[in-house]
Coordinates of C-alpha atoms in Angstrom, one line a residue:
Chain A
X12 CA -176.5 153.0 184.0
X13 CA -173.0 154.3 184.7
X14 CA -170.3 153.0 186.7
X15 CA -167.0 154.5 187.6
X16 CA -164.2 152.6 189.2
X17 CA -161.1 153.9 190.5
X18 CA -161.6 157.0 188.5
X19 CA -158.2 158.6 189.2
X20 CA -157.3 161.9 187.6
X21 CA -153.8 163.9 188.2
X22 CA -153.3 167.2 186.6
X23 CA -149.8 167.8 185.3
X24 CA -148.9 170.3 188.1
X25 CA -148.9 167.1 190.7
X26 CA -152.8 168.1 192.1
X27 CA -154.5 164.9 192.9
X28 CA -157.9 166.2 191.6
X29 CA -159.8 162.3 192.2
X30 CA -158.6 159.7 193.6
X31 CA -160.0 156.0 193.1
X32 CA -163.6 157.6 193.0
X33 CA -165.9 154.7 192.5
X34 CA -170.0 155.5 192.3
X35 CA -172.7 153.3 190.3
X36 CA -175.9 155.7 189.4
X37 CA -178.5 153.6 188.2
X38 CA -181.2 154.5 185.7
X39 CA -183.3 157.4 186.4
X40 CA -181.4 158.5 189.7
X41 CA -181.3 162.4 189.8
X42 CA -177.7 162.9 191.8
X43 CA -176.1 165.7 193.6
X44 CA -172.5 165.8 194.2
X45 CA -171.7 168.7 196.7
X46 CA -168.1 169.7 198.3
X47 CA -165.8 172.6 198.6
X48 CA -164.4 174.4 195.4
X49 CA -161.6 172.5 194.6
X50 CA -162.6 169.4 195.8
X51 CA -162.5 167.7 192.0
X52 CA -166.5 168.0 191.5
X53 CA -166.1 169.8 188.2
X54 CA -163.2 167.1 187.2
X55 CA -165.3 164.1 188.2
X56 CA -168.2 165.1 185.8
X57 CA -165.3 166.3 183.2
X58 CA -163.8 162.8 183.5
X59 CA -167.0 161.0 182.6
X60 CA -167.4 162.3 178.8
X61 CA -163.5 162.9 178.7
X62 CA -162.9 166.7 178.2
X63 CA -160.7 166.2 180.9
X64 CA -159.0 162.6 180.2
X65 CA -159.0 160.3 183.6
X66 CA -155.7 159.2 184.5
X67 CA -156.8 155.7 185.6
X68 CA -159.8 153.9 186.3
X69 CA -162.8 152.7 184.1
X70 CA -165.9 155.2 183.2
X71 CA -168.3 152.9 182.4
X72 CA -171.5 153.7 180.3
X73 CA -173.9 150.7 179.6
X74 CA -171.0 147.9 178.5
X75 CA -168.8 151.0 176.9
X76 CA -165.5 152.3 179.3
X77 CA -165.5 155.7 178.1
X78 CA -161.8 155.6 179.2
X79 CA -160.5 153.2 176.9
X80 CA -161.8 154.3 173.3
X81 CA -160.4 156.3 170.9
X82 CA -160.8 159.2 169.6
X83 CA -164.0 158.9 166.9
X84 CA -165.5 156.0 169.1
X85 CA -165.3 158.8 172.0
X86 CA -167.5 161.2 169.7
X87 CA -169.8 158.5 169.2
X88 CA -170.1 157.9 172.7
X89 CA -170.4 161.7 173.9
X90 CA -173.8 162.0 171.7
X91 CA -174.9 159.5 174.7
X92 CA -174.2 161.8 177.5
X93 CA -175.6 165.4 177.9
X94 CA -174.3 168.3 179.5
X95 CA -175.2 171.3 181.1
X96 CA -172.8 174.0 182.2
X97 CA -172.9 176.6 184.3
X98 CA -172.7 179.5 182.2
X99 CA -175.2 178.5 179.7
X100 CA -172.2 178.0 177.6
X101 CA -174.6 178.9 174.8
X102 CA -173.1 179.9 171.4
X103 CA -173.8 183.1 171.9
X104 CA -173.9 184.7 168.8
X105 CA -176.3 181.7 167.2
X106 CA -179.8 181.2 167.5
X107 CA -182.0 179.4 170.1
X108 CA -182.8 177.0 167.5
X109 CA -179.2 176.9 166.4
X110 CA -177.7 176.1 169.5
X111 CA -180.6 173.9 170.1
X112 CA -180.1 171.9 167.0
X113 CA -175.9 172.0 168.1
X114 CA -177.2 169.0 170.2
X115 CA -178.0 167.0 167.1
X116 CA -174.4 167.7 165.5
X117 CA -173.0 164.0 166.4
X118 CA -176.0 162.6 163.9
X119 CA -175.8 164.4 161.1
X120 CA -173.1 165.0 158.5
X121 CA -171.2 167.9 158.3
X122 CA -172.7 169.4 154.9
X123 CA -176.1 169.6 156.7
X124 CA -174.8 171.1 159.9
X125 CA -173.4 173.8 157.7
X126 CA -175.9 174.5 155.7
X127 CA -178.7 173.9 158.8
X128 CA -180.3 171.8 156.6
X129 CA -181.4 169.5 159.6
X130 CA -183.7 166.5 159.3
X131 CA -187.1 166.9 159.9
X132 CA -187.3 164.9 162.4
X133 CA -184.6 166.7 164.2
X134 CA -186.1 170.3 163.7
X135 CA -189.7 168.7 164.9
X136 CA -187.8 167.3 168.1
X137 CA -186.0 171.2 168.3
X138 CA -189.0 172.6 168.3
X139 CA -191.0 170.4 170.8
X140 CA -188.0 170.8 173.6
X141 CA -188.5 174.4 173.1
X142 CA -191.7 173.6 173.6
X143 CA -191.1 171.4 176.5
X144 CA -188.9 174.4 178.4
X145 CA -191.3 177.4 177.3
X146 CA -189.4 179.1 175.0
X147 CA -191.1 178.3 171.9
X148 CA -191.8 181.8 170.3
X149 CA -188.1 182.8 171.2
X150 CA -186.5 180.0 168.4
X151 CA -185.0 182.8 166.0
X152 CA -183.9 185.3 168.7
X153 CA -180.1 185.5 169.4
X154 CA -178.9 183.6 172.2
X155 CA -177.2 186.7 173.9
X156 CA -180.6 188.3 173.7
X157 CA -182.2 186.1 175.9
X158 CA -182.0 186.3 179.9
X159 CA -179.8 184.1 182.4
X160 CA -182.8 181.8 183.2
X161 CA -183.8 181.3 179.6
X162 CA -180.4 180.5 178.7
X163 CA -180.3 177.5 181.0
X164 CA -183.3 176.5 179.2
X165 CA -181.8 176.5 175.9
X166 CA -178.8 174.7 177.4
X167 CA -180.7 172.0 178.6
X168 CA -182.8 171.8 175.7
X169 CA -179.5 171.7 173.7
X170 CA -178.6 168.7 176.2
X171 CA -182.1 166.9 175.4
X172 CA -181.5 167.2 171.4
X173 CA -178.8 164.2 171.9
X174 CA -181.1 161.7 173.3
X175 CA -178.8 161.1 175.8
X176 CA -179.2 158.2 178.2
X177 CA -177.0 160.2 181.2
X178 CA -176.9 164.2 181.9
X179 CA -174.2 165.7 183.3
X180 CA -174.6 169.2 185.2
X181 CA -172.2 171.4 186.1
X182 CA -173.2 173.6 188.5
X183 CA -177.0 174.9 186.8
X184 CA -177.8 177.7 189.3
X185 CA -174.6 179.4 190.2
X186 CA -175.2 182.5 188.1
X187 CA -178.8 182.9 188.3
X188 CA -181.3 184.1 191.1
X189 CA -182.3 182.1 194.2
X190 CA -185.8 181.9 192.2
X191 CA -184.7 180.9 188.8
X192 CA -182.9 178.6 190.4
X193 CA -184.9 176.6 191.7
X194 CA -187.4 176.6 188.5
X195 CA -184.3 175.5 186.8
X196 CA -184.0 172.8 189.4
X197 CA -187.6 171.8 189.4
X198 CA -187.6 171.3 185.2
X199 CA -184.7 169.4 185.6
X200 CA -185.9 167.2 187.8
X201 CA -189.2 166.8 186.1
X202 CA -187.6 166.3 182.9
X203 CA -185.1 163.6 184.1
X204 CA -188.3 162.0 185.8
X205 CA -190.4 161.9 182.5
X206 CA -187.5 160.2 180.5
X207 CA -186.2 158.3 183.2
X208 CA -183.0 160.0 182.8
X209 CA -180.4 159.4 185.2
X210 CA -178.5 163.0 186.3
X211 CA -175.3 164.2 187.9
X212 CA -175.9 167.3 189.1
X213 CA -172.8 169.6 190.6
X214 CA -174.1 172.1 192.9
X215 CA -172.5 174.2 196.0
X216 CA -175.7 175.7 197.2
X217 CA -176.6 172.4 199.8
X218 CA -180.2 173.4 201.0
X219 CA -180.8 173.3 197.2
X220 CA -179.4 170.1 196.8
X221 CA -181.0 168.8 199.8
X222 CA -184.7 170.1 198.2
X223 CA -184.3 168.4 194.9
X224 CA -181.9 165.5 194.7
X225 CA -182.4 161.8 195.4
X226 CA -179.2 160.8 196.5
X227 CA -176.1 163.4 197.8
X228 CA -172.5 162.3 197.1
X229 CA -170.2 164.4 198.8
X230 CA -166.6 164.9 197.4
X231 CA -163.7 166.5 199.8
X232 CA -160.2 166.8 198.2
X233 CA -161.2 164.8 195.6
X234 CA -162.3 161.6 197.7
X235 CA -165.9 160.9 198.1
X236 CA -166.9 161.0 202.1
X237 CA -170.5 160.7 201.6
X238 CA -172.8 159.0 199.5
X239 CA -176.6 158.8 200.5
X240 CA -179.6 160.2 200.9
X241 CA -180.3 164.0 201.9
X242 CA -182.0 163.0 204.9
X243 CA -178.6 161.7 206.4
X244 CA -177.0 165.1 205.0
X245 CA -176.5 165.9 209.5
X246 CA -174.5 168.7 210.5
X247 CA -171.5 166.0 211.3
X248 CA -171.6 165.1 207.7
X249 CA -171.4 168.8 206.4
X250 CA -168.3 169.2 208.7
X251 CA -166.6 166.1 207.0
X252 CA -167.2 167.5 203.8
X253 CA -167.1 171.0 204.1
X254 CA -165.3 171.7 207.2
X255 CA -166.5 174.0 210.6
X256 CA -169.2 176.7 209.7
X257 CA -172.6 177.0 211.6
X258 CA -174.8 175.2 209.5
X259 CA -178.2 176.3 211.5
X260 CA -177.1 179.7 210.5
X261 CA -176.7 178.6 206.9
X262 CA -180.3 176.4 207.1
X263 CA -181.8 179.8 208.8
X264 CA -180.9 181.6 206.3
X265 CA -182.6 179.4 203.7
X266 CA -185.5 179.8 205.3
X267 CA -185.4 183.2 205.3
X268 CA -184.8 183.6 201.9
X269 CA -188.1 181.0 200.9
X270 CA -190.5 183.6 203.4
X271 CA -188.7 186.6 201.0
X272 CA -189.7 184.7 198.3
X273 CA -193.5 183.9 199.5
X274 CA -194.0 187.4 200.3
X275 CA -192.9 188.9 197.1
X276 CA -194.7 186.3 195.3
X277 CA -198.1 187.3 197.2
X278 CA -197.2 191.1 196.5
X279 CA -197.1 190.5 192.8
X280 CA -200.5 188.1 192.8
X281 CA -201.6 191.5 194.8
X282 CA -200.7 193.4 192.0
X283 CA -202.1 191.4 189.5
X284 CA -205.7 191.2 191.4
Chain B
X23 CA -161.2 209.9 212.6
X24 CA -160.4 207.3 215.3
X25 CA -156.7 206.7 216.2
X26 CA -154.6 206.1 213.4
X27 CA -151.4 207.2 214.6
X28 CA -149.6 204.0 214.6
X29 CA -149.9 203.9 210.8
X30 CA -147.2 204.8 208.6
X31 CA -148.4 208.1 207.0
X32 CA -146.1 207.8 204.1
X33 CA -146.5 205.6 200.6
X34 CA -145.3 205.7 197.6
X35 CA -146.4 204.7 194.4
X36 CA -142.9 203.4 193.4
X37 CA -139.9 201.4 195.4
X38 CA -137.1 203.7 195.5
X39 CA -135.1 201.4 193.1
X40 CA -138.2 201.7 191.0
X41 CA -137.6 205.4 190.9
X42 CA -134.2 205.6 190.1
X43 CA -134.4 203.6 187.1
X44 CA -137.6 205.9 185.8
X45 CA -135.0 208.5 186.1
X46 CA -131.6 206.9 184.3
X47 CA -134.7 206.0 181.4
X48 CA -135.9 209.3 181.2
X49 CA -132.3 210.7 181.3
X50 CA -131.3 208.4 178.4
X51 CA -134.1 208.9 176.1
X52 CA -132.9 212.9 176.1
X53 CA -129.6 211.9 175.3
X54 CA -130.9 209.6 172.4
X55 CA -132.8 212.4 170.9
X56 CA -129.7 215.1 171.6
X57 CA -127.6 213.0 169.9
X58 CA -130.3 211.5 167.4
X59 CA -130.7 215.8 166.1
X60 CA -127.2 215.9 166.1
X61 CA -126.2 213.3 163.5
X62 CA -129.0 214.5 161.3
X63 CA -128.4 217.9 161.3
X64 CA -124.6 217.5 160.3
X65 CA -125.3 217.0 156.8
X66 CA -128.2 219.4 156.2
X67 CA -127.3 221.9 153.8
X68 CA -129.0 225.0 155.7
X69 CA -129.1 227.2 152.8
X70 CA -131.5 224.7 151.3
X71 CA -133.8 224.7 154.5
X72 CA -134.1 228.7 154.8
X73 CA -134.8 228.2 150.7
X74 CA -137.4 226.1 151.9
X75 CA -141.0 228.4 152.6
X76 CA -140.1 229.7 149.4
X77 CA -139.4 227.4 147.4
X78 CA -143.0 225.7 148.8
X79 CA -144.8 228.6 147.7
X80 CA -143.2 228.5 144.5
X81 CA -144.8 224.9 144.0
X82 CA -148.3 226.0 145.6
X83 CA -148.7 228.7 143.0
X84 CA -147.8 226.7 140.0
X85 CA -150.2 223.6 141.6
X86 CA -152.6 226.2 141.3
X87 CA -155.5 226.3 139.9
X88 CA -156.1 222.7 139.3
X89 CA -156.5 221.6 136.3
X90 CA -160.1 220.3 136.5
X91 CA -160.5 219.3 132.4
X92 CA -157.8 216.8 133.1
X93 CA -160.5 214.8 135.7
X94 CA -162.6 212.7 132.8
X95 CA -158.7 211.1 131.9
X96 CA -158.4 210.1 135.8
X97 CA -161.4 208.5 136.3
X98 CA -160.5 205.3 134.4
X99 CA -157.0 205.0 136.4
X100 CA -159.0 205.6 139.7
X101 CA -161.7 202.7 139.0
X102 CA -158.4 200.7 138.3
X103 CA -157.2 201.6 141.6
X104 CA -160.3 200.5 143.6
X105 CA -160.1 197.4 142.1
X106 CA -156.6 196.7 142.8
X107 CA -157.7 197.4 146.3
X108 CA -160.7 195.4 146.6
X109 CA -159.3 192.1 144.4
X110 CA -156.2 192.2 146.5
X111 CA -158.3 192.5 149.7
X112 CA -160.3 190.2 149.0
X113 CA -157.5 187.3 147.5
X114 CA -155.7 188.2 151.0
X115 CA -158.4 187.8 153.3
X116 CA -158.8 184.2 151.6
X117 CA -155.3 183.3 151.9
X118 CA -155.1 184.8 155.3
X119 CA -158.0 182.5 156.6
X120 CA -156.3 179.1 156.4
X121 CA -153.0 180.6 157.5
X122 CA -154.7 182.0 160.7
X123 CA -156.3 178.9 161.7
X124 CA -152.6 177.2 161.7
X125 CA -151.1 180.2 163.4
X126 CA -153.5 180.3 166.5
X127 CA -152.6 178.0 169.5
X128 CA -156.1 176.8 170.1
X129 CA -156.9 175.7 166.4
X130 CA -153.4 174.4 164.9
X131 CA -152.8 171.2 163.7
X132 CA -149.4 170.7 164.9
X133 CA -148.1 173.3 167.5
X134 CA -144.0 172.5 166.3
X135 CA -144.1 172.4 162.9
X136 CA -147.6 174.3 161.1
X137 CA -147.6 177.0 163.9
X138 CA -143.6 178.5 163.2
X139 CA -144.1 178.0 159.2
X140 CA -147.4 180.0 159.5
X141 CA -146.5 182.9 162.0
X142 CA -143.1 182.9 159.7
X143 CA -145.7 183.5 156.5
X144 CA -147.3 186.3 158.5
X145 CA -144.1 188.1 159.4
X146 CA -142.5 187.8 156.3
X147 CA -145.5 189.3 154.6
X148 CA -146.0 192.1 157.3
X149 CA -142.1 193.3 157.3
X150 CA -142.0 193.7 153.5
X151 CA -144.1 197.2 152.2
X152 CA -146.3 197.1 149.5
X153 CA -144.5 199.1 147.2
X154 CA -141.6 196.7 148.0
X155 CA -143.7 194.2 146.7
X156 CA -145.1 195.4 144.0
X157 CA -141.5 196.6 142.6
X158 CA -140.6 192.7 142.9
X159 CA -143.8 191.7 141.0
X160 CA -143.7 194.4 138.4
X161 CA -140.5 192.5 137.7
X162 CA -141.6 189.0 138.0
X163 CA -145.0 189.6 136.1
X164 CA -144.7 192.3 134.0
X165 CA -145.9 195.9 134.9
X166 CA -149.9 196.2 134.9
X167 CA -152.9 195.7 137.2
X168 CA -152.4 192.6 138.1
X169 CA -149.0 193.2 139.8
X170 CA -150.8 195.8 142.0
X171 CA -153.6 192.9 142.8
X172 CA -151.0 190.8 144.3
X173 CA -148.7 192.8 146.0
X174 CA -151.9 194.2 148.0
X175 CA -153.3 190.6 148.8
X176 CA -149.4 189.6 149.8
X177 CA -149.2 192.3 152.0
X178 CA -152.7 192.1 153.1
X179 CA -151.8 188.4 154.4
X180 CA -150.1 189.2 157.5
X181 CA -152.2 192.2 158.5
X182 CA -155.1 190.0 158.3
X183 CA -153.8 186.6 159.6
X184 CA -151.7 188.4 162.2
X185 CA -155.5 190.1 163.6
X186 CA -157.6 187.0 162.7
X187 CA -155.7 184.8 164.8
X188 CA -155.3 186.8 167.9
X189 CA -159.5 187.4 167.7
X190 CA -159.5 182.8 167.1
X191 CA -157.0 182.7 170.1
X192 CA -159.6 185.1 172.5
X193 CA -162.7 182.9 171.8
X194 CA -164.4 181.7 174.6
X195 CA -163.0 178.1 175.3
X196 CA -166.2 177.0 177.4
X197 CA -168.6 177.5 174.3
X198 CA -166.1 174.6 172.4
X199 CA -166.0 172.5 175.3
X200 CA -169.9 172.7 174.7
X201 CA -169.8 171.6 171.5
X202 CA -167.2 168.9 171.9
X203 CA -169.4 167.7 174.6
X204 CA -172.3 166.9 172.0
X205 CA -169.9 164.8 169.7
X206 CA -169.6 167.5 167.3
X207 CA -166.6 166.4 165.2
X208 CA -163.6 168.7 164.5
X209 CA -164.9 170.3 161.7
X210 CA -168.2 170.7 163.2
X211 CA -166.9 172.4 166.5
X212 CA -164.9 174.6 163.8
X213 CA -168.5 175.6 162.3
X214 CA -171.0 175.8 165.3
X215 CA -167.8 176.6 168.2
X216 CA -165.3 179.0 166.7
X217 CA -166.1 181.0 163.3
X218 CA -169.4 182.3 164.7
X219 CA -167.5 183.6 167.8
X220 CA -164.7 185.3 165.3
X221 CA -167.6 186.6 162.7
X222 CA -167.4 190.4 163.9
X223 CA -163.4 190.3 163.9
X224 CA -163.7 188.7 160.6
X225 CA -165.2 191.6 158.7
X226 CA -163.8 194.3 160.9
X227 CA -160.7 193.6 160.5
X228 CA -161.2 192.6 156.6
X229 CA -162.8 196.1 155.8
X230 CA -160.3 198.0 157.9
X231 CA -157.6 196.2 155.7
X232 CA -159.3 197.2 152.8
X233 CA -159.7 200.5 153.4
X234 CA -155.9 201.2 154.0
X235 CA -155.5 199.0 150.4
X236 CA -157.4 202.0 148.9
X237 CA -154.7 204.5 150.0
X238 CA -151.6 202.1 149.6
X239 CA -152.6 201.0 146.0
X240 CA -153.0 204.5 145.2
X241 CA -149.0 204.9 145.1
X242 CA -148.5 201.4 143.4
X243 CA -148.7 203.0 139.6
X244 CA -145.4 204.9 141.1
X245 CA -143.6 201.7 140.2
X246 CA -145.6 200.7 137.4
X247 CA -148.2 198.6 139.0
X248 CA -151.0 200.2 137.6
X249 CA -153.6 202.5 138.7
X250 CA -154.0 206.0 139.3
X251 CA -150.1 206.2 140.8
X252 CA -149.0 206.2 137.1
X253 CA -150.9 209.6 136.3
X254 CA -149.1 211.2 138.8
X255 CA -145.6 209.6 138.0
X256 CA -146.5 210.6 134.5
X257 CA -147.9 214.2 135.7
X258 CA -144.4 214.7 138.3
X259 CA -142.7 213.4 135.3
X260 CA -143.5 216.5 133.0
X261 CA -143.9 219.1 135.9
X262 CA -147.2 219.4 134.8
X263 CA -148.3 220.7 138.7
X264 CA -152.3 221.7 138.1
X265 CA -152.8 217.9 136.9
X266 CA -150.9 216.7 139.9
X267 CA -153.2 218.9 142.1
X268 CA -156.6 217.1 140.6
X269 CA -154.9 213.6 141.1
X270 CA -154.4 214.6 144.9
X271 CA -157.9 215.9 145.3
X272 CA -159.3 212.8 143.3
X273 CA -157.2 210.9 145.6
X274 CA -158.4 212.5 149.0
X275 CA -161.6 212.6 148.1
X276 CA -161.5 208.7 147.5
X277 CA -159.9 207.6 150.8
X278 CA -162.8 210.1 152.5
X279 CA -165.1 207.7 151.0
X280 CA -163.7 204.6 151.7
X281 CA -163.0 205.7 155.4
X282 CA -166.7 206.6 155.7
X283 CA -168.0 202.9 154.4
X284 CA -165.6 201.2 156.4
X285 CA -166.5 203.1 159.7
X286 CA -170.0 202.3 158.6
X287 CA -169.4 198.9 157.8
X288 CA -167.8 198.3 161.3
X289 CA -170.2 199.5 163.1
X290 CA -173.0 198.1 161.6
X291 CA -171.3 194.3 162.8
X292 CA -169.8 195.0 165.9

């Protein structure tokens, strides 16, 4: 379980990126947090495993605050907490099962890292997340050989290799396709839901959000104005967080997009027949 | 076209200020070079210059034709100078390393102290030539191969630490930040987030250094660091011209070589 209080974070040019940002995500709860670039999203899930260091306020992880410890109790800590980024951020000139294996690098000692002499144990693991996200004949390709989707995939395998008990997401779909998307959306949420895993997912594209999360937490100017379910997620709350914009024009063309995808997808089982 | 008449119809690249200055620069840099030619022609001796296509024919026809049975002599001086070359590389590229990591802003230790000493170690060895250096060593450590080894890896230092660390500064921070996030420790994030990303620099720029070794140790033997250089100081020494023009072949033909494996090399990584 995690629980921030206060969270507070103040970049040294004066911009109050969070301020006194207190959520509790409980075991298990898959969570979006939407908002306006700029409104601290990317800070908030920075702030939880410290590559951006809170300015006050307590991140707390189980009976651990994450804001308090020092520096080789904080790597200890990280291997606890996943993350996913939006541009893969895959090493890209490693292998699948290099990067994949990266996850495992706050368990072992540094001789075996270098030498990628993992444990068996580890490499079995590797190989069944592969597995697990469908990419297990592409272990030895190059990372930059592999496609947008298929990247995600090896950074959220590279996420499962910690064991983590939290994931932290940073914006999964905003460089790939409407489709991939929302196959990236649909593993994570399955995967979260077979280990019980609870998620914070960053995310801009709302009828996406709305589709796959549990609970929406809506950040403007680093405050949160909305925490609940995406049922409440009315066209008043949009305004509050996002501001004016037609949202029915925005919902419409959502649902234009999912009758594009329906009829492409029947022309290709047409082409397959 | 539609109405556009209420537009201004003139722009211009520059402000007029702009201008005027690209003229005053222009205007200046003639001067320079008027006045540049000036002070270098005043104490030519002129009689020597108009000696000049003669006296370079004169040379050309006693260079000629090579003296080809000197070659089998050569050939033990020229492996010498390859390997002053390559050893030298190769010791540079390894002291280079370390001195890059402390030089680049994203990897050093300590940003006030480390970072000036090592961008100080990379200058000094950059402004100094490496026939400068290897006249200091010849004194220092006695005339010889080994002189020529170490004024090439000393001089190979900056070129290399100066390249490596600008390639450790462009890495892509977000790849890090990925490994940091796993709980990678320092050394870790070095191994898995950085030296992959600098790999294809690395031997770039390490081949490309080694390839301009080849033709700067080829002069070292001038000051008695070994290597084919002494041949030719001894050949210049007794006017001995035909010799001189197999050394200059030998040496051509060498650097042809070296050019073509390091092009090769280089492409085959990036």
């Amino acid at each position: 379980m995690l629980r921030l209080e206060g969270l507070s974070k103040t970049y040294k040019t004066g911009d109050a990126a969070l301020t006194n940002v207190s959520l509790e995500i409980p075991k298990g709860q898959f969570v979006g947090l939407i908002g306006p670039s700029g409104a601290g999203k990317s800070t908030l899930i920075r702030c939880i495993n410290r590559l951006v260091e809170p300015t006050s306020g307590k991140v707390l992880l189980g009976e651990v605050d994450l804001a308090q410890i020092g520096k080789s109790d904080l790597r200890r800590q990280r291997r606890r907490i996943g993350m996913i980024f939006q541009e893969y951020a895959l090493v890209e000139r490693l292998t699948v099962m290099e990067n994949v294996l990266s996850g495992r690098l706050g368990y072992v000692p540094f001789w075996r890292s270098f030498l990628r002499r993992y444990p068996g144990a580890d490499v079995a693991r590797a190989f069944q997340l592969l597995d697990r996200v469908g990419l297990m004949h592409q272990a030895d390709k190059r990372a930059d050989a592999l496609s947008g989707g298929q990247r995600q995939r090896v950074g959220i395998a590279r996420a499962l290799a910690q064991e983590p008990e939290l994931l932290l997401v940073d914006e999964p779909t905003a460089s790939l396709d409407p489709k991939t998307s929302r196959q990236i959306m649909r593993l994570l949420t399955e995967i979260c839901e077979e280990r019980g895993l609870p998620a914070i997912v960053n995310i801009h594209d709302v009828p996406l959000a709305q589709q796959f999360m549990q609970r929406i937490v809506g950040l403007r100017a680093g405050q949160v104005v909305f925490d609940g379910p995406p049922a409440e997620l009315s066209e008043t709350v949009l305004t509050t967080i996002y501001g004016e914009e037609d949202w029915h024009a925005m919902r419409q063309g959502d649902e234009e997009q999912k009758s594009a995808e329906a009829d492409a997808r029947d022309r290709m089982a047409a082409l397959a027949r | 076209m539609s109405e556009v008449s209420h537009y201004s119809q003139t722009w211009s690249h520059r402000t007029s200020r702009g201008r005027l200055l690209m003229w005053v620069g222009w205007v200046a840099l003639v001067a320079l070079f008027v006045w540049c030619w000036q002070l270098m022609t005043e104490n030519t001796i002129w009689a020597f210059v108009w000696d000049a296509p003669r006296q370079a024919a004169d040379i050309g026809g006693r260079m000629m034709p090579p003296r080809l049975s000197y070659l089998p002599e050569l050939l033990v001086p020229m492996w010498d100078t390859l390997n002053i070359a390559t050893l030298g590389t190769i010791a540079g590229v390894i002291m280079a390393v370390p001195v890059a990591f402390l030089a680049a802003r994203n990897t050093t230790p300590s940003a006030r102290f480390l970072r000036p000493i090592a961008l100080f170690i990379i200058v000094a060895s950059r402004s100094i030539n490496s026939l400068i250096w290897a006249l200091l060593l010849v004194a220092i450590i006695g005339p010889g191969i080994l002189a020529g080894i170490v004024a090439i890896a000393l001089r190979s230092i900056g070129f290399v630490g100066k390249l490596l660390y600008e390639a450790i500064e462009e890495t892509d921070a977000k790849q890090i930040e990925a490994i940091e996030a796993t709980g990678a420790s320092p050394t870790q994030v070095l191994n898995y987030g950085i030296v992959p990303q600098i790999m294809p620099a690395f031997w770039g720029i390490s081949v490309f250094r080694w390839d301009i070794n080849i033709r700067e140790s080829t002069i070292l033997g001038l000051v008695g660091a070994g290597g084919i250089g002494l041949k030719l100081q001894a050949s210049l020494n007794v006017l001995a011209w035909p010799q001189v023009t197999v050394i200059l072949i030998l040496i051509l033909l060498t650097v042809i070589v070296s050019e073509w494996v390091s092009a090769k090399v280089r492409k085959a990584i990036i």
